Amino acid sequence: MRVLSCSDADMYEQCSVSPFAIGFSTVASPPRRKDSIKVMHPPTSNTTTFNWAFFWLCSLLLSSLVWFITVQISNKDSSSQQKGLLIFGVVLSVLLQETFRFGYYKLLKKANEGLLMLSSEETMPISIQQLAYVSGLGFGFMSGAFSVVNILADSVGPGTIGIHGDSQHYFLSSAFMTMAIILLHMFWGVVFFDACEKQLWWSLAVVVSSHLLVSCLTFQNPQYVGSLVPTYIIMFLMGLWAFVCAGGSLRNLKFCLTCKDKDFLLAHHRPR
Amino acid sequence: FISDCYFHCISLLTLAPVYYVNSNSVAQKIYVEVNNTVPCVRLLNATHQIGCQSSISGDTGVIHVLESEADLEWPLTKGPNPPYMILLESHLFTRSIMMKIKKESSRIAGVTVVVPNTSPSEFSPHTTCPNENTGVYSDTYGPHLAHCNTTVWNPLGNGLSYEEFDFPVFSLKEDKQAEAIKQCYYDHNRVVNGSAPQYPLCAMQLFSHMFAVTDTATCMRRNDVINFSINPEMVCDPLGDFNVWGSIRPYNRSQLGHRDNESVVMAAARLDSRAFFWDVSTGAEGSISGFVTLLAAAHALRDVTQVAPPTHNILFAFFQGEAFDYIGSSRMVYDMQNGKFVIDLDNVHSLLEIGQVGLRNGSDLFLHSDPVSRMNDTVNDQVREHERYRCSLIHRHHSSATGANFSLVEPGVSQPLPPSSLQRFLRAQNIPGIVLADHRAAFNNKYYESYYDNADNLNLRYPPNMTAEEQLEFLTDTAMALTEVATVVARALYKQAGGDGTQVDNIKADSKTVTQMLFGFLVQANNSWFQALIPPELKDMLSLLLLIPPDFYVGVASSSPAKAKPLTRLVQFLLANLTGTATNLTQDQCQKPDDLPDESVQMYSYLWVQGTVPHNGTEKGPFCVRASVRLSQALSPAFDLGEYASRNYSTWTESRWKFIKARIFLVASRDLEMLTLGVGVAVLFSSLLVTYFISTKADVLFSSAREPASAAY
C-alpha cells in the first residue's frame, strides 16, 4: 500500500552522485586567475563582484521577458519560427548584457570619483583595471552558474545522455564551454573598461561582436568541435588582448618566468 | 548550449514553483520513463516474507534480453558488466530460471517479464497444496490427508508466488514500450561472438522499495513503535476486506449470537484471487465461476421463497481473502464462535460451497466431502443425524440433477476436501458440508491463482464485431453451462432447507443474468447493467477502479464498509438487487427508513440505486432496494487478538512502499567517468597554480600600465 507522505521522489534518484558531476563542476569553474589570494583593502571590490552579478541577472531577466512574450505571441507549431525567435533572443540578450556593462562602467566611474572626493588619499583606492577585472569576474560567475546548475542537477543520477541519439559528450562539452565563457567575460570586462577609458570605440565594437560570435557559435551544437574550437581560439586571443590592456607585456612575462622579477622591482624602487 | 541556458533561465525566473517539472529538458534527454509496469510486492506472514524488494534508490542494471535458459550464463557468470537487468519472455518465466537467478543475485539487478496477450500452455505460481497449514487437516485431524499426501490439488503449481526475491521483478505488457526496450538492447547491448559490447550500454532502473521486513510480528511491532514518534509512518497493513452475506429471511442485526430453534442452510463461495504480480489477478475459474453461480442461484430462489418459504432459512455468504489462508471464512467462524454474528455455529444446519465449476467441459460435477468426519463412527445420535443429512444432501443433489445433462458424482471416499472455506467451519465444529467442483482430484484449472486465469481460460468467446452492449446481452456457452449448475444448486438448497417438493421444477436460474455477470466481471465492468445496480455516487467506481483486466486481489483491510473494495461492493449491490425487492421509497426515505412504520434498518439494508434505462427509452430512474444483504468485516482474528505469530489464523500483511517506477537510459563506462573526474581535478589544480603565480607576480606582470596610472580621472 502506498504511503501518502510528503517527501519528494527525486531525492532518491539523486542519491547516486556520479563522478561525472564532480569532474564536470571542477572543470567548469576555475578559481579567479588574478588577485584571488591577495586581500584587497577597499571594500568595493567584493561588492563590485556581486553588484555586477546582479546587473547581469537584470539584463538576463529583461531579455528573457522579451523572449517569453514573443514566444507566447508567436506560432508555437512552426519550428523555423521558434528557431528564429531563439536567435533573436540570443542576439538581444548579448546586446542587453553589453549595454548593462556599459551602464555599470558609468556608474562605477561616478562612484569612484565621489569616493575620491570623500577620502583623503590622492590616488584612487582601486584602479580601473582591477574594477574591470572584478566586474568581469562577477559577470562570468553568474553566467557560469546559470549555465551549469541545471545540467549539474540532472547529471547526478545513474544515466548519461544518449538514449535518443544525442552525443555522449554533452556534459564535458558543456563544462568546457562554461569555462571558456567565464574566462571570456573576464577578458571582455577588462578590454571593455579599458576601451571606455581611452575612448577606443572600435575596441568596444570588437568586444560586442566577439560576444555575439561566441553566443551564435553555440547554435552549432551538437557539433561540439565546431563550437568549442573557435570559442577557445577567441578566448586565447581575447586573453592576450586583455593582458596587454591590463599592462602586461612580453618583456614582463619573460622577467617573471626567468625569475628576474626581484631585480626588476629593485631597479624601479617598487615595493612588492 | 546557450539556447538551453535561455530555456532554463526562463523557467527559473518565471516558473519557479514548477521548477522540478519544467527544467528537466536535460533529464528528458537522459531518461525514458516506462509506464504501465506492474511490480511484485512484499507480503509477510507469521514466519516468512515473500515477494520482491529493491534497494531504496532503485536498482540499476544493464539490460539483457534472455533468449533461452542457456543464455543465462552471460548475465550470471560470463558477462563483464554486472549487474544485469534481465528481460524475460513469459515462457521463460519458470521456476528453474528464477531460482538460478536468485542464487546469483549479486550480479542481477532485477527481472522484467514481458507478458503477451496469449496465455502459455500452463502456469500457476501458487503452491501445489494451497492453504495447507490453515485448513482442517493437520497432525491431529486426518494426518494422512494433510499436506496433500493423498491428492495434490494444484500439481502445476511452481510456488513462485511464495518465494522471496531480493531484487525487483516487474511485468510489462507486450506493447510498443516493450519493443522500444528490446530495440535499445539490440542497438547497444548485443553480444557479438562472445565479445563484450561497447559502452555506452542500455540500462534500466527499477524502484520498488518495500518498508516491511522479516515477518508480520516484526512489522506490526514497528508500526506500534512508529505511532509514538512525531511522524507516524506505518510499514505494513493487514490484508482483508469485507464478506458479503445475505439471507432469504432477514435477521435482526442487533441480535447477535445463538438463536433458539434456528437452523440455517449456508451456501458459500469465495470472491478473491491473487497472482504473482500485484493487483492483476482475475481468477476467472478460481473464484468468479463460483460466486457468479451462487449469485444466480440466489436470484433463482427469490421468487419461490416468497411463494412457498422453506422450513429453514438459507444464508448466502461470499468470503473475501480466501487465497491468503482463509481470511474471510476464519473471521466469520470466529465471529460465530464469539457471538458476534447474527447466528451461531450451532445454528448452521449444513454448508454447501461452490468451488471451481467453470471448466466442466460438459462432463460431471463432483461433490467433495470430508472423509474424516464421515468416518467418525461414534455411535452418537447427532453424528448419525449429520450423516443422514449428508447422505440426504447428496441424494438431493442427485435428484435435482435429473433433467440437467450432467450428473453429480462423488469422488472416492478417501479423498480429502479441496481447499475451501468449509475447512474452516469444520475446524470449529463438525458441520455437514459439501464442496461442489468440476474436478475429481487435481484442479482442471491450469492457471490457478495466476494472471492468465482470465476470460480465455473459461472459453468465454463472443462473435466478432460486436459492440460492448451486444456482448453484454449475448448468451455464451460458458454462461449456459454455469446456468445449469446454478439451477442445480438452487434446487438443492431449496430442498435441503425443507422446501415444498412440488415447487422445485419452477426453480430455474436466469441465463441472461449469468452472462451479464460474466461479461461484467471478466471483460468490462463499466457496462449499463452494472451501472444500473449501483448508487449514483459510485458511478465512477466502475470506470476508475475496475480496470481492464479487472482485478480481484483482496488488498489491505479498511475500517469502514464504505471503503470496501469495488468488487465487494459490486457483489453486495448485485446480491441486493437479485434477492431484494424494489420499493417505492423516495431517496430521503431510503436513507432513513426507520421513520416509516413497516421498514426497519435493523432487519434490512436499504440501498438507493441508479436503475435501468429500458430499451424503449423511458427512464425508470433510481429507486430504493430493500434487501437483507450486509457486509461483515473480513479481517483475520489474529490482528484483533494481537497474535501476530499465530498458527491458527491468517497473518498475512502487505508491505508499504513510497513509489514504484521504472525507467531506461544509457550508462557510460566507468573509464569515461573517471577521465572526466581526472580532467576536472587537473584543471582545478592547474588554474590554482596559474592564479597563484599571477597574483604573486602581479606587480611585475602588469607594470607597464601603472606608469601613467597616477593621472587622475
Short mmCIF file of C-alpha atoms in Angstrom, two decimals, chain A residues 10 13-14 16 18 20-21 24 148-161 170-171, chain B residues 8 19-20 22-31 663:
data_model
loop_
_atom_site.label_atom_id
_atom_site.label_comp_id
_atom_site.label_asym_id
_atom_site.label_seq_id
_atom_site.Cartn_x
_atom_site.Cartn_y
_atom_site.Cartn_z
CA ASP A 10 13.63 12.99 -6.80
CA GLU A 13 17.18 9.42 -7.73
CA GLN A 14 20.00 11.73 -6.89
CA SER A 16 23.99 8.13 -6.53
CA SER A 18 28.25 10.11 -10.37
CA PHE A 20 30.64 12.96 -13.88
CA ALA A 21 29.08 15.54 -11.66
CA PHE A 24 32.10 18.41 -14.53
CA VAL A 148 25.89 24.86 -15.15
CA VAL A 149 23.45 24.38 -12.31
CA ASN A 150 20.64 22.76 -14.25
CA ILE A 151 22.89 20.42 -16.15
CA LEU A 152 24.72 19.53 -12.97
CA ALA A 153 21.48 18.71 -11.24
CA ASP A 154 20.48 16.32 -13.99
CA SER A 155 23.87 14.72 -14.30
CA VAL A 156 23.58 13.45 -10.74
CA GLY A 157 21.99 10.10 -11.40
CA PRO A 158 22.89 6.81 -12.97
CA GLY A 159 22.24 7.74 -16.60
CA THR A 160 24.05 9.68 -19.25
CA ILE A 161 22.84 11.39 -22.40
CA TYR A 170 27.28 16.64 -23.71
CA PHE A 171 28.36 17.12 -20.13
CA HIS B 8 16.43 27.24 -18.19
CA TYR B 19 10.94 24.18 -11.41
CA TYR B 20 11.11 20.49 -10.87
CA ASN B 22 9.80 22.16 -16.35
CA SER B 23 13.52 22.48 -16.13
CA ASN B 24 14.36 18.89 -16.89
CA SER B 25 14.88 19.08 -20.60
CA VAL B 26 18.28 17.58 -19.89
CA ALA B 27 16.62 14.87 -17.83
CA GLN B 28 14.34 14.20 -20.76
CA LYS B 29 17.39 13.60 -22.93
CA ILE B 30 18.71 11.08 -20.44
CA TYR B 31 15.77 9.08 -19.07
CA ARG B 663 12.98 3.95 -16.42
#
